[in-house]
PDB file of C-alpha atoms in Angstrom:
ATOM      1  CA  UNK S 673     101.740  38.992 140.383  1.00 92.00           C
ATOM      2  CA  UNK S 674      99.521  41.214 138.237  1.00 96.00           C
ATOM      3  CA  UNK S 675      97.850  40.633 134.904  1.00 98.00           C
ATOM      4  CA  UNK S 676     100.437  42.704 133.031  1.00 98.00           C
ATOM      5  CA  UNK S 677     103.347  40.673 134.376  1.00 97.00           C
ATOM      6  CA  UNK S 678     101.537  37.384 133.722  1.00 98.00           C
ATOM      7  CA  UNK S 679     100.748  38.513 130.171  1.00 98.00           C
ATOM      8  CA  UNK S 680     104.398  39.503 129.763  1.00 98.00           C
ATOM      9  CA  UNK S 681     105.715  36.168 131.003  1.00 98.00           C
ATOM     10  CA  UNK S 682     103.245  34.214 128.862  1.00 98.00           C
ATOM     11  CA  UNK S 683     104.171  36.294 125.782  1.00 98.00           C
ATOM     12  CA  UNK S 684     107.843  35.691 126.508  1.00 98.00           C
ATOM     13  CA  UNK S 685     107.248  31.957 126.937  1.00 98.00           C
ATOM     14  CA  UNK S 686     105.222  31.933 123.717  1.00 98.00           C
ATOM     15  CA  UNK S 687     108.055  33.605 121.798  1.00 98.00           C
ATOM     16  CA  UNK S 688     110.402  30.819 122.941  1.00 98.00           C
ATOM     17  CA  UNK S 689     107.875  28.164 121.907  1.00 98.00           C
ATOM     18  CA  UNK S 690     107.464  29.799 118.473  1.00 98.00           C
ATOM     19  CA  UNK S 691     111.253  29.793 118.013  1.00 98.00           C
ATOM     20  CA  UNK S 692     111.498  26.125 119.033  1.00 97.00           C
ATOM     21  CA  UNK S 693     108.619  25.343 116.654  1.00 97.00           C
ATOM     22  CA  UNK S 694     110.347  27.196 113.812  1.00 96.00           C
ATOM     23  CA  UNK S 695     113.589  25.292 114.302  1.00 95.00           C
ATOM     24  CA  UNK S 696     111.812  21.945 114.760  1.00 93.00           C
ATOM     25  CA  UNK S 697     109.164  22.346 112.038  1.00 94.00           C
ATOM     26  CA  UNK S 698     111.407  23.809 109.351  1.00 93.00           C
ATOM     27  CA  UNK S 699     114.489  21.829 110.524  1.00 92.00           C
ATOM     28  CA  UNK S 700     116.271  25.105 109.924  1.00 94.00           C
ATOM     29  CA  UNK S 701     117.513  28.099 111.846  1.00 95.00           C
ATOM     30  CA  UNK S 702     117.902  30.348 108.814  1.00 95.00           C
ATOM     31  CA  UNK S 703     117.003  33.892 109.724  1.00 95.00           C
ATOM     32  CA  UNK S 704     117.819  33.286 113.391  1.00 97.00           C
ATOM     33  CA  UNK S 705     120.795  35.071 114.930  1.00 98.00           C
ATOM     34  CA  UNK S 706     122.965  32.697 116.980  1.00 98.00           C
ATOM     35  CA  UNK S 707     124.526  35.776 118.586  1.00 98.00           C
ATOM     36  CA  UNK S 708     121.188  36.972 119.939  1.00 98.00           C
ATOM     37  CA  UNK S 709     120.516  33.466 121.269  1.00 98.00           C
ATOM     38  CA  UNK S 710     123.927  33.423 122.973  1.00 98.00           C
ATOM     39  CA  UNK S 711     123.243  36.826 124.508  1.00 98.00           C
ATOM     40  CA  UNK S 712     119.873  35.624 125.817  1.00 98.00           C
ATOM     41  CA  UNK S 713     121.461  32.502 127.313  1.00 98.00           C
ATOM     42  CA  UNK S 714     123.948  34.791 129.073  1.00 98.00           C
ATOM     43  CA  UNK S 715     121.107  37.079 130.232  1.00 98.00           C
ATOM     44  CA  UNK S 716     119.231  34.185 131.848  1.00 98.00           C
ATOM     45  CA  UNK S 717     122.341  32.548 133.338  1.00 98.00           C
ATOM     46  CA  UNK S 718     123.433  35.810 134.982  1.00 98.00           C
ATOM     47  CA  UNK S 719     119.940  36.878 136.066  1.00 97.00           C
ATOM     48  CA  UNK S 720     118.734  33.613 137.578  1.00 97.00           C
ATOM     49  CA  UNK S 721     121.754  32.991 139.823  1.00 93.00           C
ATOM     50  CA  UNK S 722     119.278  32.877 142.716  1.00 91.00           C
ATOM     51  CA  UNK S 723     117.508  29.863 141.231  1.00 92.00           C
ATOM     52  CA  UNK S 724     119.019  27.545 143.844  1.00 91.00           C
ATOM     53  CA  UNK S 725     119.329  30.008 146.711  1.00 91.00           C
ATOM     54  CA  UNK S 726     116.095  32.041 146.900  1.00 89.00           C
ATOM     55  CA  UNK S 727     112.801  30.250 146.412  1.00 92.00           C
ATOM     56  CA  UNK S 728     110.100  32.765 145.425  1.00 93.00           C
ATOM     57  CA  UNK S 729     107.410  30.473 143.991  1.00 95.00           C
ATOM     58  CA  UNK S 730     107.016  27.302 141.977  1.00 96.00           C
ATOM     59  CA  UNK S 731     105.973  29.442 139.008  1.00 97.00           C
ATOM     60  CA  UNK S 732     109.092  31.604 139.353  1.00 97.00           C
ATOM     61  CA  UNK S 733     111.442  28.640 139.597  1.00 97.00           C
ATOM     62  CA  UNK S 734     109.791  26.675 136.792  1.00 97.00           C
ATOM     63  CA  UNK S 735     109.888  29.664 134.411  1.00 98.00           C
ATOM     64  CA  UNK S 736     113.564  30.282 135.211  1.00 98.00           C
ATOM     65  CA  UNK S 737     114.413  26.659 134.409  1.00 98.00           C
ATOM     66  CA  UNK S 738     112.391  26.865 131.176  1.00 98.00           C
ATOM     67  CA  UNK S 739     114.096  30.064 129.995  1.00 98.00           C
ATOM     68  CA  UNK S 740     117.613  28.882 130.886  1.00 98.00           C
ATOM     69  CA  UNK S 741     117.187  25.408 129.385  1.00 98.00           C
ATOM     70  CA  UNK S 742     115.470  26.597 126.187  1.00 98.00           C
ATOM     71  CA  UNK S 743     118.042  29.314 125.476  1.00 98.00           C
ATOM     72  CA  UNK S 744     120.971  26.942 126.117  1.00 98.00           C
ATOM     73  CA  UNK S 745     119.314  24.219 124.012  1.00 97.00           C
ATOM     74  CA  UNK S 746     118.830  26.603 121.079  1.00 97.00           C
ATOM     75  CA  UNK S 747     122.459  27.765 121.252  1.00 98.00           C
ATOM     76  CA  UNK S 748     123.578  24.112 121.359  1.00 97.00           C
ATOM     77  CA  UNK S 749     121.325  23.278 118.395  1.00 95.00           C
ATOM     78  CA  UNK S 750     122.644  26.150 116.306  1.00 96.00           C
ATOM     79  CA  UNK S 751     126.278  25.465 117.184  1.00 96.00           C
ATOM     80  CA  UNK S 752     126.570  21.689 117.324  1.00 95.00           C
ATOM     81  CA  UNK S 753     123.469  19.877 116.038  1.00 93.00           C
ATOM     82  CA  UNK S 754     124.698  18.232 112.782  1.00 92.00           C
ATOM     83  CA  UNK S 755     121.546  19.049 110.797  1.00 91.00           C
ATOM     84  CA  UNK S 756     120.558  22.432 112.234  1.00 92.00           C
ATOM     85  CA  UNK S 757     123.981  24.040 112.352  1.00 94.00           C
ATOM     86  CA  UNK S 758     124.324  23.845 108.563  1.00 95.00           C
ATOM     87  CA  UNK S 759     121.258  26.077 108.089  1.00 95.00           C
ATOM     88  CA  UNK S 760     122.651  28.869 110.236  1.00 96.00           C
ATOM     89  CA  UNK S 761     123.301  32.093 108.266  1.00 94.00           C
ATOM     90  CA  UNK S 762     126.857  32.311 109.591  1.00 94.00           C
ATOM     91  CA  UNK S 763     128.020  34.899 107.051  1.00 95.00           C
ATOM     92  CA  UNK S 764     125.018  37.169 107.691  1.00 95.00           C
ATOM     93  CA  UNK S 765     125.160  36.992 111.499  1.00 97.00           C
ATOM     94  CA  UNK S 766     128.218  39.183 111.878  1.00 97.00           C
ATOM     95  CA  UNK S 767     127.186  41.631 114.616  1.00 97.00           C
ATOM     96  CA  UNK S 768     130.089  42.130 117.063  1.00 97.00           C
ATOM     97  CA  UNK S 769     127.968  41.128 120.056  1.00 97.00           C
ATOM     98  CA  UNK S 770     130.934  40.963 122.429  1.00 98.00           C
ATOM     99  CA  UNK S 771     130.803  44.795 122.319  1.00 98.00           C
ATOM    100  CA  UNK S 772     127.283  44.616 123.779  1.00 98.00           C
ATOM    101  CA  UNK S 773     128.594  42.331 126.537  1.00 98.00           C
ATOM    102  CA  UNK S 774     131.475  44.689 127.296  1.00 98.00           C
ATOM    103  CA  UNK S 775     129.281  47.784 127.473  1.00 98.00           C
ATOM    104  CA  UNK S 776     126.778  45.964 129.717  1.00 98.00           C
ATOM    105  CA  UNK S 777     129.575  44.930 132.103  1.00 98.00           C
ATOM    106  CA  UNK S 778     130.795  48.547 132.352  1.00 98.00           C
ATOM    107  CA  UNK S 779     127.241  49.849 132.883  1.00 98.00           C
ATOM    108  CA  UNK S 780     126.582  47.208 135.558  1.00 98.00           C
ATOM    109  CA  UNK S 781     129.774  48.162 137.406  1.00 98.00           C
ATOM    110  CA  UNK S 782     128.737  51.833 137.288  1.00 98.00           C
ATOM    111  CA  UNK S 783     124.982  51.632 137.827  1.00 97.00           C
ATOM    112  CA  UNK S 784     123.493  49.035 140.171  1.00 96.00           C
ATOM    113  CA  UNK S 785     121.242  48.923 143.233  1.00 93.00           C
ATOM    114  CA  UNK S 786     124.024  47.726 145.570  1.00 93.00           C
ATOM    115  CA  UNK S 787     127.589  46.780 144.826  1.00 96.00           C
ATOM    116  CA  UNK S 788     127.147  43.080 145.527  1.00 95.00           C
ATOM    117  CA  UNK S 789     127.924  40.085 143.301  1.00 95.00           C
ATOM    118  CA  UNK S 790     124.215  39.315 142.817  1.00 94.00           C
ATOM    119  CA  UNK S 791     123.091  42.887 142.153  1.00 95.00           C
ATOM    120  CA  UNK S 792     125.882  43.666 139.673  1.00 97.00           C
ATOM    121  CA  UNK S 793     125.165  40.446 137.752  1.00 97.00           C
ATOM    122  CA  UNK S 794     121.450  41.258 137.825  1.00 97.00           C
ATOM    123  CA  UNK S 795     122.040  44.789 136.467  1.00 97.00           C
ATOM    124  CA  UNK S 796     124.346  43.305 133.803  1.00 98.00           C
ATOM    125  CA  UNK S 797     121.590  40.927 132.701  1.00 98.00           C
ATOM    126  CA  UNK S 798     119.062  43.788 132.521  1.00 98.00           C
ATOM    127  CA  UNK S 799     121.342  45.989 130.395  1.00 98.00           C
ATOM    128  CA  UNK S 800     122.364  43.087 128.152  1.00 98.00           C
ATOM    129  CA  UNK S 801     118.780  42.013 127.571  1.00 98.00           C
ATOM    130  CA  UNK S 802     117.916  45.541 126.443  1.00 98.00           C
ATOM    131  CA  UNK S 803     120.316  45.241 123.485  1.00 98.00           C
ATOM    132  CA  UNK S 804     120.387  41.459 122.953  1.00 98.00           C
ATOM    133  CA  UNK S 805     117.941  41.701 120.029  1.00 98.00           C
ATOM    134  CA  UNK S 806     120.258  43.905 117.937  1.00 98.00           C
ATOM    135  CA  UNK S 807     122.114  41.059 116.125  1.00 98.00           C
ATOM    136  CA  UNK S 808     118.728  39.485 115.307  1.00 98.00           C
ATOM    137  CA  UNK S 809     117.273  42.747 113.927  1.00 96.00           C
ATOM    138  CA  UNK S 810     120.402  43.331 111.836  1.00 96.00           C
ATOM    139  CA  UNK S 811     120.201  39.763 110.504  1.00 96.00           C
ATOM    140  CA  UNK S 812     116.523  40.235 109.573  1.00 95.00           C
ATOM    141  CA  UNK S 813     117.377  43.384 107.613  1.00 93.00           C
ATOM    142  CA  UNK S 814     120.178  41.559 105.804  1.00 93.00           C
ATOM    143  CA  UNK S 815     118.264  38.377 105.072  1.00 89.00           C
ATOM    144  CA  UNK S 816     115.479  40.284 103.277  1.00 79.00           C
ATOM    145  CA  UNK S 817     112.418  38.054 103.409  1.00 79.00           C
ATOM    146  CA  UNK S 818     111.500  36.934 106.905  1.00 90.00           C
ATOM    147  CA  UNK S 819     109.630  33.670 107.384  1.00 92.00           C
ATOM    148  CA  UNK S 820     106.401  33.929 109.382  1.00 94.00           C
ATOM    149  CA  UNK S 821     107.567  32.040 112.457  1.00 96.00           C
ATOM    150  CA  UNK S 822     110.742  34.109 112.748  1.00 96.00           C
ATOM    151  CA  UNK S 823     108.691  37.304 112.441  1.00 96.00           C
ATOM    152  CA  UNK S 824     106.276  36.105 115.112  1.00 97.00           C
ATOM    153  CA  UNK S 825     109.171  35.100 117.364  1.00 98.00           C
ATOM    154  CA  UNK S 826     110.659  38.627 117.247  1.00 98.00           C
ATOM    155  CA  UNK S 827     107.237  40.236 117.600  1.00 97.00           C
ATOM    156  CA  UNK S 828     106.337  38.340 120.802  1.00 98.00           C
ATOM    157  CA  UNK S 829     109.855  38.808 122.168  1.00 98.00           C
ATOM    158  CA  UNK S 830     109.419  42.566 121.788  1.00 97.00           C
ATOM    159  CA  UNK S 831     105.846  42.606 123.079  1.00 97.00           C
ATOM    160  CA  UNK S 832     106.700  40.865 126.366  1.00 98.00           C
ATOM    161  CA  UNK S 833     108.829  43.731 127.665  1.00 97.00           C
ATOM    162  CA  UNK S 834     106.087  46.209 126.732  1.00 97.00           C
ATOM    163  CA  UNK S 835     103.772  44.265 129.074  1.00 98.00           C
ATOM    164  CA  UNK S 836     106.481  44.474 131.742  1.00 97.00           C
ATOM    165  CA  UNK S 837     106.511  48.272 131.405  1.00 97.00           C
ATOM    166  CA  UNK S 838     102.764  48.260 132.114  1.00 97.00           C
ATOM    167  CA  UNK S 839     103.501  45.974 135.079  1.00 96.00           C
ATOM    168  CA  UNK S 840     106.068  48.461 136.484  1.00 95.00           C
ATOM    169  CA  UNK S 841     103.608  51.337 136.065  1.00 95.00           C
ATOM    170  CA  UNK S 842     100.908  49.285 137.813  1.00 95.00           C
ATOM    171  CA  UNK S 843     103.251  48.341 140.696  1.00 93.00           C
ATOM    172  CA  UNK S 844     104.440  51.944 140.998  1.00 92.00           C
ATOM    173  CA  UNK S 845     100.880  53.062 141.680  1.00 93.00           C
ATOM    174  CA  UNK S 846      99.814  50.117 143.821  1.00 94.00           C
ATOM    175  CA  UNK S 847     102.914  49.445 145.927  1.00 91.00           C
ATOM    176  CA  UNK S 848     104.509  52.196 147.971  1.00 80.00           C
ATOM    177  CA  UNK S 849     108.179  53.008 147.382  1.00 74.00           C
ATOM    178  CA  UNK S 850     108.361  50.565 144.457  1.00 80.00           C
ATOM    179  CA  UNK S 851     111.117  51.752 142.179  1.00 78.00           C
ATOM    180  CA  UNK S 852     113.056  49.722 139.652  1.00 87.00           C
ATOM    181  CA  UNK S 853     114.601  52.562 137.693  1.00 92.00           C
ATOM    182  CA  UNK S 854     117.251  50.221 136.174  1.00 95.00           C
ATOM    183  CA  UNK S 855     114.520  47.939 134.819  1.00 95.00           C
ATOM    184  CA  UNK S 856     112.396  50.876 133.691  1.00 94.00           C
ATOM    185  CA  UNK S 857     115.125  52.583 131.695  1.00 96.00           C
ATOM    186  CA  UNK S 858     116.493  49.378 130.181  1.00 97.00           C
ATOM    187  CA  UNK S 859     112.977  48.094 129.478  1.00 97.00           C
ATOM    188  CA  UNK S 860     112.072  51.319 127.728  1.00 97.00           C
ATOM    189  CA  UNK S 861     115.219  51.179 125.547  1.00 98.00           C
ATOM    190  CA  UNK S 862     114.584  47.486 124.851  1.00 97.00           C
ATOM    191  CA  UNK S 863     111.023  48.091 123.686  1.00 97.00           C
ATOM    192  CA  UNK S 864     112.008  51.207 121.707  1.00 97.00           C
ATOM    193  CA  UNK S 865     114.547  49.147 119.729  1.00 97.00           C
ATOM    194  CA  UNK S 866     111.625  47.123 118.361  1.00 97.00           C
ATOM    195  CA  UNK S 867     109.727  50.240 117.253  1.00 95.00           C
ATOM    196  CA  UNK S 868     110.599  50.044 113.582  1.00 93.00           C
ATOM    197  CA  UNK S 869     110.192  46.259 113.537  1.00 96.00           C
ATOM    198  CA  UNK S 870     106.704  46.648 115.062  1.00 96.00           C
ATOM    199  CA  UNK S 871     105.891  49.226 112.405  1.00 96.00           C
ATOM    200  CA  UNK S 872     106.906  46.981 109.472  1.00 94.00           C
ATOM    201  CA  UNK S 873     105.278  43.986 111.181  1.00 95.00           C
ATOM    202  CA  UNK S 874     101.978  45.911 111.454  1.00 96.00           C
ATOM    203  CA  UNK S 875     102.223  47.096 107.833  1.00 95.00           C
ATOM    204  CA  UNK S 876     102.832  43.542 106.605  1.00 94.00           C
ATOM    205  CA  UNK S 877      99.929  42.293 108.715  1.00 94.00           C
ATOM    206  CA  UNK S 878      97.595  45.079 107.459  1.00 95.00           C
ATOM    207  CA  UNK S 879      98.513  44.464 103.809  1.00 95.00           C
ATOM    208  CA  UNK S 880      98.516  40.729 104.411  1.00 93.00           C
ATOM    209  CA  UNK S 881     101.953  40.786 102.803  1.00 91.00           C
ATOM    210  CA  UNK S 882     105.258  39.138 103.576  1.00 91.00           C
ATOM    211  CA  UNK S 883     107.244  40.933 106.293  1.00 92.00           C
ATOM    212  CA  UNK S 884     109.879  43.037 104.530  1.00 87.00           C
ATOM    213  CA  UNK S 885     112.407  45.062 106.493  1.00 88.00           C
ATOM    214  CA  UNK S 886     114.171  47.824 104.538  1.00 86.00           C
ATOM    215  CA  UNK S 887     117.812  46.927 104.009  1.00 75.00           C
TER     216      UNK S 887
ATOM    217  CA  UNK V 247     114.424  51.802 147.774  1.00 43.00           C
ATOM    218  CA  UNK V 248     114.344  48.998 145.276  1.00 45.00           C
ATOM    219  CA  UNK V 249     117.423  47.236 146.635  1.00 47.00           C
ATOM    220  CA  UNK V 250     115.763  45.621 149.671  1.00 55.00           C
ATOM    221  CA  UNK V 251     112.981  44.052 147.620  1.00 62.00           C
ATOM    222  CA  UNK V 252     113.511  40.496 146.408  1.00 66.00           C
ATOM    223  CA  UNK V 253     113.803  40.233 142.676  1.00 85.00           C
ATOM    224  CA  UNK V 254     110.415  38.581 142.280  1.00 91.00           C
ATOM    225  CA  UNK V 255     110.201  39.261 138.551  1.00 95.00           C
ATOM    226  CA  UNK V 256     111.622  37.121 135.764  1.00 96.00           C
TER     227      UNK V 256
END
């Protein structure tokens, strides 16, 4: 464990807490893409298959349980909770996210470390996570004004993978033959997708103005 | 290669 990875995990955890706070405090999930939440639940469920087979550390297992349970809970809230589901921007959240799932499956079958059940599912989860934010970014552009907590949620979600890139660079130089080219490429694409959001987020922060994404 | 390393990252 290095400081970059810890910072990344804490930022990721914080983004989940901010999202839970937004839904709980505002009793609303307006501005949140259910499709992105479903994709993240799928990412965690397919990546953490080893939760019950390989024990790496208490930290590792606890974080996996937290990410799986929070993502599933948010999807449940947005789909079935009588109060919350009514505030979901159903007619704005129209990204065809099953295409992202399909492309990730094809990529995972083509590019993986080893052709085993675990490795293909792991590669699938890495590719899917790289694009999982797209429905959320599209929804933000459509919904015009973005409430602070939603903006912070997306910001921290994007920042965490940037810390992971620093972690991979650090591990590349400190551990011999460490190569995670699948994670590197997908992580780079994932972080790049946030580029314009980061720009508008910085501008809104500098001008102390409401976050506005161009339509 | 990366395949023989456990996936110790989240």
